[in-house]
XYZ file of C-alpha atoms in Angstrom:
386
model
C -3.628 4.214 42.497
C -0.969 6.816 41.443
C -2.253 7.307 38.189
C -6.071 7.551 39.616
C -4.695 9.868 42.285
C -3.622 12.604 39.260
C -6.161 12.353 37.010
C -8.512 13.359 40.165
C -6.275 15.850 41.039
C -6.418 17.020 37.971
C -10.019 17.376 37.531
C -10.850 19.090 41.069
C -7.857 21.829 39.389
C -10.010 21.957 36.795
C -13.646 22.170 38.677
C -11.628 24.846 40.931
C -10.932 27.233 37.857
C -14.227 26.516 36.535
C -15.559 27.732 39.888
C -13.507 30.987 40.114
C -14.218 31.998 36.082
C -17.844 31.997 36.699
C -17.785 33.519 39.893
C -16.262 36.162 38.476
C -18.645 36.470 34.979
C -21.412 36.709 37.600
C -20.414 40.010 38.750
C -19.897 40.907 34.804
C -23.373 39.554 34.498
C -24.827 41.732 36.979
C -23.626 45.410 34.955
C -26.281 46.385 32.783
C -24.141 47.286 29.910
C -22.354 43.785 29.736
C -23.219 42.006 26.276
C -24.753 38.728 26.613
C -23.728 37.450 23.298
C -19.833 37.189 24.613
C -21.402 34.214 26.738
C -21.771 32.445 23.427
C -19.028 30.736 23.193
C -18.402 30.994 26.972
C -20.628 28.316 28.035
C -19.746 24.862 27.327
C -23.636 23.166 28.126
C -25.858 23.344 25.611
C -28.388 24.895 28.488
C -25.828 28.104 28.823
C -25.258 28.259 24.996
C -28.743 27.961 24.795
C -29.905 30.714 27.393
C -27.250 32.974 25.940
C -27.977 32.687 22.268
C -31.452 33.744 23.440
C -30.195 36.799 25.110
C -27.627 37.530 22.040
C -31.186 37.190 19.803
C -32.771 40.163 22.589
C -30.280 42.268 22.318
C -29.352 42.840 19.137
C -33.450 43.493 18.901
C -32.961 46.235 21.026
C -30.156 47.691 18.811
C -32.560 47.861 16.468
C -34.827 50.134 18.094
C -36.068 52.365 14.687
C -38.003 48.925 13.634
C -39.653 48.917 17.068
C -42.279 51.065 19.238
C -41.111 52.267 22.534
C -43.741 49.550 23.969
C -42.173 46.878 22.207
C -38.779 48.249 23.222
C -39.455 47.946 26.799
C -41.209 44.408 26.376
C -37.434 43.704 24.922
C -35.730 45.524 27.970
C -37.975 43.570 30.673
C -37.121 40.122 28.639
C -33.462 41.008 28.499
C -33.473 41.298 31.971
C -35.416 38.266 32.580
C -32.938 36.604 30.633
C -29.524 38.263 32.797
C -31.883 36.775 35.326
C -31.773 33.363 34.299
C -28.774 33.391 33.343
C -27.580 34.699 36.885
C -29.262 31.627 38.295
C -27.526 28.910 35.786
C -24.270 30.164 36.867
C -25.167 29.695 40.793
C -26.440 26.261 39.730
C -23.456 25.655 37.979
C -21.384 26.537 40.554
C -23.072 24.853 43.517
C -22.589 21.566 40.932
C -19.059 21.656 40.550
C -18.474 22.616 44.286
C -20.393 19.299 45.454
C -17.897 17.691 42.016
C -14.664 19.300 43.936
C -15.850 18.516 47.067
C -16.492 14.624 45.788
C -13.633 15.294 44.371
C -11.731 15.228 47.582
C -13.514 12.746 49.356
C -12.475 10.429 46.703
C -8.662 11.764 46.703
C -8.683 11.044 50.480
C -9.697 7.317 50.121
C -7.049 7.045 47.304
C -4.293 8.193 49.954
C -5.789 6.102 52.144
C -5.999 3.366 49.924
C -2.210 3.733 48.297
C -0.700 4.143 52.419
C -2.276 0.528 52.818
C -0.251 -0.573 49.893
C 2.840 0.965 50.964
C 2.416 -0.917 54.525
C 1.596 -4.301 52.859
C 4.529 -4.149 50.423
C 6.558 -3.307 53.440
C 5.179 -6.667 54.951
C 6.120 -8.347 51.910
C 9.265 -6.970 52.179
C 10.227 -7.937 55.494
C 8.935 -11.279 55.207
C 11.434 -11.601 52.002
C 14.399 -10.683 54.379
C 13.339 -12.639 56.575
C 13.217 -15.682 54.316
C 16.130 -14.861 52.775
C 18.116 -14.475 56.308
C 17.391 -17.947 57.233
C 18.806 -19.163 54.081
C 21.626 -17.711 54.160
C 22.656 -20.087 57.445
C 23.112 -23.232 55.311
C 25.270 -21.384 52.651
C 28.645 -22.443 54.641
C 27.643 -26.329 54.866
C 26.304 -26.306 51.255
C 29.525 -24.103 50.229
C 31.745 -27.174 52.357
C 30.378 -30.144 50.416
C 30.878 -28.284 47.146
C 34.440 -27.748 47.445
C 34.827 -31.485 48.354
C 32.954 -32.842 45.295
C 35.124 -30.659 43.094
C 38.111 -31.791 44.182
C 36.642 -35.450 44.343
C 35.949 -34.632 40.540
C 39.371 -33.086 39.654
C 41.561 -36.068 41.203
C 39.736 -38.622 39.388
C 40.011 -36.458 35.755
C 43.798 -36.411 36.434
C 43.898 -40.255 37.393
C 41.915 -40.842 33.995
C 44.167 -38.358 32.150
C 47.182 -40.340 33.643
C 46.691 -43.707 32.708
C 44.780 -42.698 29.287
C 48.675 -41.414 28.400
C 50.189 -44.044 30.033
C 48.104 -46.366 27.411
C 48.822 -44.274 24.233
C 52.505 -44.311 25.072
C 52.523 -48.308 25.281
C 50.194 -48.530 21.973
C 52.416 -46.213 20.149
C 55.718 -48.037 21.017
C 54.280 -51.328 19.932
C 53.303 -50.132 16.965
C 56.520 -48.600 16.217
C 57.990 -51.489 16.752
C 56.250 -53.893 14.159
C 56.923 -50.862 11.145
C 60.594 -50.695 11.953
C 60.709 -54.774 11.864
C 58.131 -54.855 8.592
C 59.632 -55.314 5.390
C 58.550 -52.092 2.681
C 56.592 -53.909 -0.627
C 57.818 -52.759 -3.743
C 55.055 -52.224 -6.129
C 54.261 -53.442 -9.159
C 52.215 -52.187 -12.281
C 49.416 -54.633 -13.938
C 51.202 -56.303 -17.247
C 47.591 -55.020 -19.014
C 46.259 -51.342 -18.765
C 42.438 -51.321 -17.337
C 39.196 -50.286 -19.681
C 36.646 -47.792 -19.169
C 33.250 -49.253 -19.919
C 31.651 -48.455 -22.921
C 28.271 -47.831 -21.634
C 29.750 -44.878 -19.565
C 30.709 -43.254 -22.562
C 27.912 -43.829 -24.277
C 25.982 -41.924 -21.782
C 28.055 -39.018 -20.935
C 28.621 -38.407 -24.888
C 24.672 -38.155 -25.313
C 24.318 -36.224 -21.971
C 27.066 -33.518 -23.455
C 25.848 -33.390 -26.930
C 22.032 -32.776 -25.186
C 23.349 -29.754 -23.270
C 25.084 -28.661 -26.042
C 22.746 -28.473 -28.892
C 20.072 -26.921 -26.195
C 22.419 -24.379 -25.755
C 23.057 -23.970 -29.435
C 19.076 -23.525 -30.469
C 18.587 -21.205 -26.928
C 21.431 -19.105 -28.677
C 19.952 -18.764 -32.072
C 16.148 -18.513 -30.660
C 14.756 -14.702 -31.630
C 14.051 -13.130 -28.572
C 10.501 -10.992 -28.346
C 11.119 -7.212 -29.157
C 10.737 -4.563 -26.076
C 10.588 -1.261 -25.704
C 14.410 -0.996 -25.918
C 14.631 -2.447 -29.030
C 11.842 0.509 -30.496
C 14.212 3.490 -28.990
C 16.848 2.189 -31.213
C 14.774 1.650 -34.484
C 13.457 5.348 -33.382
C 9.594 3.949 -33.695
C 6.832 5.186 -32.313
C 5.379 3.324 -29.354
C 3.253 3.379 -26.414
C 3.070 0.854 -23.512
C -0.493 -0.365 -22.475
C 0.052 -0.562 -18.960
C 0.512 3.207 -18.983
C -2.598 4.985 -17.875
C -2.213 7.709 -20.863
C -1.272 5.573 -23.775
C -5.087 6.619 -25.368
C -4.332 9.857 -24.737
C -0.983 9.376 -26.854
C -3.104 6.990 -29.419
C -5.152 9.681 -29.713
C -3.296 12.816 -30.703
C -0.748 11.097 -33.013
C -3.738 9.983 -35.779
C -3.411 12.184 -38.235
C -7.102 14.123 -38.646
C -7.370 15.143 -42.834
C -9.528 12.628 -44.246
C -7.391 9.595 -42.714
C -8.105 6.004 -42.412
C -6.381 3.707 -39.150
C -6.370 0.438 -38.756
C -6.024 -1.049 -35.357
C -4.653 -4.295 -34.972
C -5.665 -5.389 -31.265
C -3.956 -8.874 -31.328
C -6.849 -10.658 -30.638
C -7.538 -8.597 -27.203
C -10.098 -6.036 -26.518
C -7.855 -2.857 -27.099
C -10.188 -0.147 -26.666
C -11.361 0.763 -29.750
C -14.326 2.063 -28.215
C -12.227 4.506 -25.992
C -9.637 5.575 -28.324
C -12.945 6.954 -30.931
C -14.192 8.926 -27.534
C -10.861 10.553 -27.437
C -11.221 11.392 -31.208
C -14.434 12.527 -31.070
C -13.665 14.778 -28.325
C -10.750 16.459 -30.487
C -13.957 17.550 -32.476
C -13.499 15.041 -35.269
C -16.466 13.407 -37.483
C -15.614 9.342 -36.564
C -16.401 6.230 -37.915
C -15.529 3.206 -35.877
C -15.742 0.202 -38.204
C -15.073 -3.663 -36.069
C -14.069 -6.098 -38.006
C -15.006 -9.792 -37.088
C -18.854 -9.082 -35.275
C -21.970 -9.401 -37.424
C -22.183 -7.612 -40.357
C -25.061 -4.921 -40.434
C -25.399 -4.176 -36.910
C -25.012 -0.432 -36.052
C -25.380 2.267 -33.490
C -24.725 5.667 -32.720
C -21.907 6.068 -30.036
C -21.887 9.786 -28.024
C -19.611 11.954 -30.806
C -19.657 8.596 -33.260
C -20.611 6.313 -35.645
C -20.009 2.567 -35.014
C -20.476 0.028 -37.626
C -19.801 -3.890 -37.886
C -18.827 -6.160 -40.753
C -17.491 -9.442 -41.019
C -14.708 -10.902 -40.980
C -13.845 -12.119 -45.185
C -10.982 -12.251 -46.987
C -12.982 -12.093 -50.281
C -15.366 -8.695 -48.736
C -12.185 -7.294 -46.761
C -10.087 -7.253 -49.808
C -12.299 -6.738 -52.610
C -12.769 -3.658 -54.443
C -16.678 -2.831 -53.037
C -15.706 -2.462 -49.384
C -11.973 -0.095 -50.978
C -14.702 1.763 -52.753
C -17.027 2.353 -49.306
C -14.296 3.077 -47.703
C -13.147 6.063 -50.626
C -16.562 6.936 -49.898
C -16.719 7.184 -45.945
C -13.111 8.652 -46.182
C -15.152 11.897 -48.295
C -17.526 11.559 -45.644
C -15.929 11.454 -42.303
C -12.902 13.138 -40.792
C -11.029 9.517 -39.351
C -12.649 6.101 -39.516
C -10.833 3.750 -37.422
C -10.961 0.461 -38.727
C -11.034 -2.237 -35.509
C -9.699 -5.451 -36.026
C -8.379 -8.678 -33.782
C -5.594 -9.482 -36.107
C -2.292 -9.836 -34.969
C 0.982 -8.708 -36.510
C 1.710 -11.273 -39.406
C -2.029 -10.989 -40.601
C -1.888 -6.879 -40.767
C 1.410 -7.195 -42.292
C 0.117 -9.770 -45.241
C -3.315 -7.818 -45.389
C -3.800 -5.509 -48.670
C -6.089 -3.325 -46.673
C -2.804 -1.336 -45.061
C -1.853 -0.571 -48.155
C -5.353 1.942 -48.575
C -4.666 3.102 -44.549
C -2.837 6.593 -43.088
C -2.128 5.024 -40.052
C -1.468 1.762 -38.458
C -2.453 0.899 -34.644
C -0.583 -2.585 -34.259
C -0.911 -4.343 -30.793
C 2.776 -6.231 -29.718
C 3.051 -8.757 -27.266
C 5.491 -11.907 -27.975
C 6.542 -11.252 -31.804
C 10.532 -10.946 -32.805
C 12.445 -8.172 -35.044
C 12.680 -10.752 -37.809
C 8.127 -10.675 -37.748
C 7.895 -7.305 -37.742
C 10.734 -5.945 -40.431
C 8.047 -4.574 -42.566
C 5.878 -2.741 -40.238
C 9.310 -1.652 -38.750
C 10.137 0.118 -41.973
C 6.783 1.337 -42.371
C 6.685 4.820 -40.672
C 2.721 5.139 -40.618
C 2.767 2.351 -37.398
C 2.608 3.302 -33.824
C 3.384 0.160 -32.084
C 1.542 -0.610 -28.646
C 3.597 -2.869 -26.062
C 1.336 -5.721 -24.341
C 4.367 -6.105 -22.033
């Protein structure tokens, strides 16, 4: 009811204010050289905003009086009034609405009072009753508080009879059991004439169970571990990581661009040979993409590139007809980029890197002892998987 009670309050305040500001914009209203188009953003219904954008429209006609006849200018002066007129009578509508809202207003305040006093009186019902209740128990405390006290000390004499003869017992136990040590004779030990055996099958067991953990901890010892990017700061290679979002961006600008041939090695994943020739082409470089391992003779026309396929054969890879083609697209184009799934050991055993500027190689599980050539090769740029 409180919180009901202010937010009412609040809004007759605010239908009060409301009241006085356009009371006193109707007497502005009423001088001849007020300008309607201040009531533009005056007005918060769209009928005000409406009536005085129309007026706004009027007079800035007028202003322009050298476009207009003095007929037309008076039409404009007759409508302008016509228009204060209107307006005039919004306002006194508006106001005669938000004095009925005020007065509402108060009518409703007054039942809230109401309505909260009858609250008040209840809860002081409620309250009374509560003392009331409360009174009447409050007599039986001293018979209640009586029996208490007895059964406590009911309770503590019987704890200290219990505790009593519960002593008395241990005392008797104890001296009767000090009794039969002192009168017991002490046995003097003897050791066996034959030391005891520890059963073969034991040691069987636990020997196998050692020499297990050992030799697994022998071969985890001497296992190569795969290489990381730690390991290619130290050999001072050049690498990218394939998680990063710019690692084309880096593929792209360390190709070298006169007349240079790059194989790319994807590891038997798609790498993005596709994407790494669209960031060639847009360097402004003549590109050939050439995928190994689809059907040879299909070709198209990428946007800045050619893209060509040929299979996957030791005998056509390695022979001297495809080194002479590519002599021949080398003359021809400024990089062709030379797509392959192969992983490491097959680019490093492949006589096709010998006739290549640059090597692309894709890395994801392989050790140091795999990749000593490549690492010694200083055309690679090595791409981490992981």
């Amino acid at each position: 009811v409180q919180r009901l009670q202010e937010q009412v309050t609040q809004e007759r305040s605010g239908h009060r204010a409301e009241i006085e500001k356009l009371s006193s914009l109707k007497k502005r209203v009423q001088d001849p050289g007020f300008d309607v188009s201040a009531l533009t953003d005056f007005f918060v219904d769209s009928v005000g905003r409406s009536l005085a954008e129309k007026g706004s429209e009027i007079q800035l006609q007028l202003l322009d009086s050298s476009n207009h006849s003095q007929k037309e200018l008076k039409r404009l002066e007759t409508t302008l009034q016509k228009q204060r007129e209107l307006i005039l009578d919004h306002v006194d509508k508006r106001v005669s609405f938000l004095q009925e809202q005020w007065e509402s207003d108060g009518v409703t305040l007054a039942r809230l009072q109401a309505r909260a006093l009858e609250l008040i009186k209840n809860e002081q019902k409620l309250t009374a009753e509560q003392i009331n209740e409360i009174g009447s128990g409050m007599g039986h405390l001293p018979q209640k508080w009586r029996l208490e006290n007895q059964i406590k000390l009911k309770r503590d004499f019987a704890l200290q009879m219990m505790d009593g003869i519960t002593q008395l017992t241990e005392s008797k136990i104890l001296e009767h059991q000090f009794f039969r040590v002192e009168s017991r004779l002490v046995d003097i030990p003897y050791a066996p004439p034959y030391p005891t055996t520890i059963d073969p099958i034991f040691i069987s067991i636990f020997s196998g169970l050692l020499g297990g953990v050992l030799c697994l901890g022998f071969l985890l010892l001497r296992m190569p571990l795969p290489v990381t990017a730690h390991f290619f700061e130290e050999q001072q290679c050049r690498f990218a990581r394939r998680w990063e979002r710019d690692y084309f961006q880096t593929l792209a600008y360390g190709v070298p661009i006169d007349r240079s041939v790059t194989l790319f090695a994807q590891g038997g994943k798609d790498g993005g040979a596709k994407e790494l020739a669209h960031l060639l082409a847009e360097r402004g470089l003549k590109l050939l993409l050439v995928e190994i391992g689809l059907e040879e003779g299909s070709q198209e026309i990428e946007e800045g590139f050619f893209c060509l396929a040929r299979e996957q054969n030791s005998e056509t890879l390695n022979g001297p007809a495809f080194f002479a083609k590519l002599d021949l697209w080398k003359k021809s184009f400024d990089v062709v980029l030379l797509s392959s799934p192969w992983r490491v050991s097959q680019c490093i055993h492949s006589p096709l890197k010998d006739h290549c500027s640059a090597l692309l190689v894709y890395v994801e599980n392989e050790t140091a002892t795999e990749m000593k050539p490549l690492l010694q090769d200083a055309r690679t740029f090595f791409i981490l998987e992981s």
